XYZ file of C-alpha atoms in Angstrom:
123
model
C -38.395 14.768 1.618
C -38.826 16.727 4.817
C -36.709 19.766 5.671
C -34.658 17.901 8.282
C -33.664 15.155 5.832
C -32.873 17.744 3.162
C -30.603 19.666 5.561
C -28.852 16.443 6.540
C -28.276 15.484 2.893
C -26.797 18.921 2.157
C -24.402 18.577 5.110
C -22.343 15.922 3.323
C -19.221 17.142 1.597
C -17.503 15.488 -1.369
C -14.386 13.465 -0.657
C -11.199 15.388 -1.229
C -8.767 14.030 -3.801
C -6.041 14.219 -1.169
C -7.772 11.378 0.595
C -9.586 10.334 3.695
C -8.657 7.995 6.524
C -10.897 6.173 8.977
C -10.578 3.428 11.552
C -13.009 1.488 13.704
C -13.056 -1.197 16.328
C -15.122 -4.353 16.246
C -15.603 -7.333 18.513
C -15.329 -10.951 17.461
C -17.491 -13.755 18.857
C -15.251 -14.078 21.937
C -15.574 -10.318 22.596
C -11.964 -9.590 21.623
C -11.535 -6.109 20.158
C -9.869 -5.580 16.775
C -9.007 -2.365 14.977
C -9.440 -2.018 11.227
C -8.617 0.991 9.069
C -8.978 2.424 5.586
C -7.156 5.062 3.552
C -8.964 6.359 0.496
C -7.263 8.548 -2.096
C -7.846 9.746 -5.654
C -5.209 8.680 -8.197
C -5.091 7.798 -11.888
C -8.720 8.830 -12.514
C -10.157 6.594 -9.809
C -10.109 5.829 -6.110
C -7.668 3.562 -4.326
C -8.821 2.152 -1.013
C -6.187 0.493 1.162
C -7.319 -1.112 4.363
C -6.738 -3.600 7.108
C -9.101 -6.239 8.435
C -7.980 -6.466 12.046
C -9.722 -9.664 13.116
C -8.492 -11.515 10.033
C -4.963 -10.083 10.030
C -5.421 -9.209 6.364
C -4.869 -6.201 4.127
C -6.785 -5.202 1.018
C -6.468 -2.787 -1.860
C -9.442 -1.875 -4.023
C -9.308 0.102 -7.245
C -12.614 1.873 -7.732
C -13.660 3.900 -10.762
C -14.766 7.525 -10.565
C -18.323 6.156 -10.737
C -17.709 3.908 -7.678
C -17.448 0.638 -9.602
C -14.934 -1.884 -8.282
C -12.296 -2.662 -10.914
C -9.657 -4.587 -8.959
C -9.371 -6.291 -5.601
C -6.175 -7.403 -3.914
C -6.408 -9.349 -0.670
C -3.287 -10.144 1.320
C -3.770 -12.725 4.072
C -1.464 -14.306 6.597
C -2.456 -17.804 5.468
C -1.001 -20.730 3.566
C -3.453 -19.939 0.739
C -2.116 -17.592 -1.920
C -3.093 -13.943 -1.907
C -6.070 -13.014 -4.062
C -5.819 -10.563 -6.944
C -8.983 -10.114 -8.989
C -9.925 -7.717 -11.744
C -12.946 -7.097 -13.910
C -13.342 -5.788 -17.419
C -16.074 -3.377 -18.455
C -18.331 -6.308 -19.414
C -18.762 -7.959 -15.994
C -16.148 -10.703 -16.505
C -13.831 -11.356 -13.559
C -10.411 -12.926 -13.609
C -7.237 -13.402 -11.637
C -4.070 -11.485 -12.380
C -2.580 -14.653 -13.894
C -5.305 -14.540 -16.552
C -7.530 -17.304 -15.158
C -11.178 -16.497 -15.843
C -13.329 -16.718 -12.675
C -16.695 -17.625 -14.222
C -18.355 -17.967 -10.799
C -17.860 -14.214 -10.313
C -19.086 -13.063 -13.723
C -21.823 -10.477 -13.416
C -20.986 -9.663 -9.796
C -21.029 -5.972 -8.994
C -20.689 -6.073 -5.216
C -17.781 -7.033 -3.011
C -18.073 -7.353 0.744
C -15.450 -7.947 3.415
C -16.980 -9.061 6.702
C -14.870 -6.905 9.013
C -15.215 -3.548 7.279
C -18.207 -1.284 6.810
C -16.415 0.368 3.869
C -17.370 -2.246 1.280
C -21.024 -1.667 2.170
C -20.594 1.951 1.009
C -19.844 0.983 -2.583
C -23.014 0.685 -4.680
């Protein structure tokens, strides 16, 4: 690692437990601008990320462990479809809050929302 990269890596500070907020703007295919946002805070021995997906008029809440592993995902959409509430156990099994096992998600470790760069930050 060269000295410049090393200095850049040392410039990063840990996230404060009191939280962090960010917002960004993105353009859809018709060049309309949308604002999305995220609030990240430490609570109950893990991180809670609450955000908005501007272009989709949706909100999400993620529960993330101290080791940055997604444990729960809530997605609230302004659609006829029901909201989505997923959780995983420590063995890679995913299910809905109503107890329905989601076998198609078993083993998944990554979650990505199209209109937010935040979910790309979670390993």
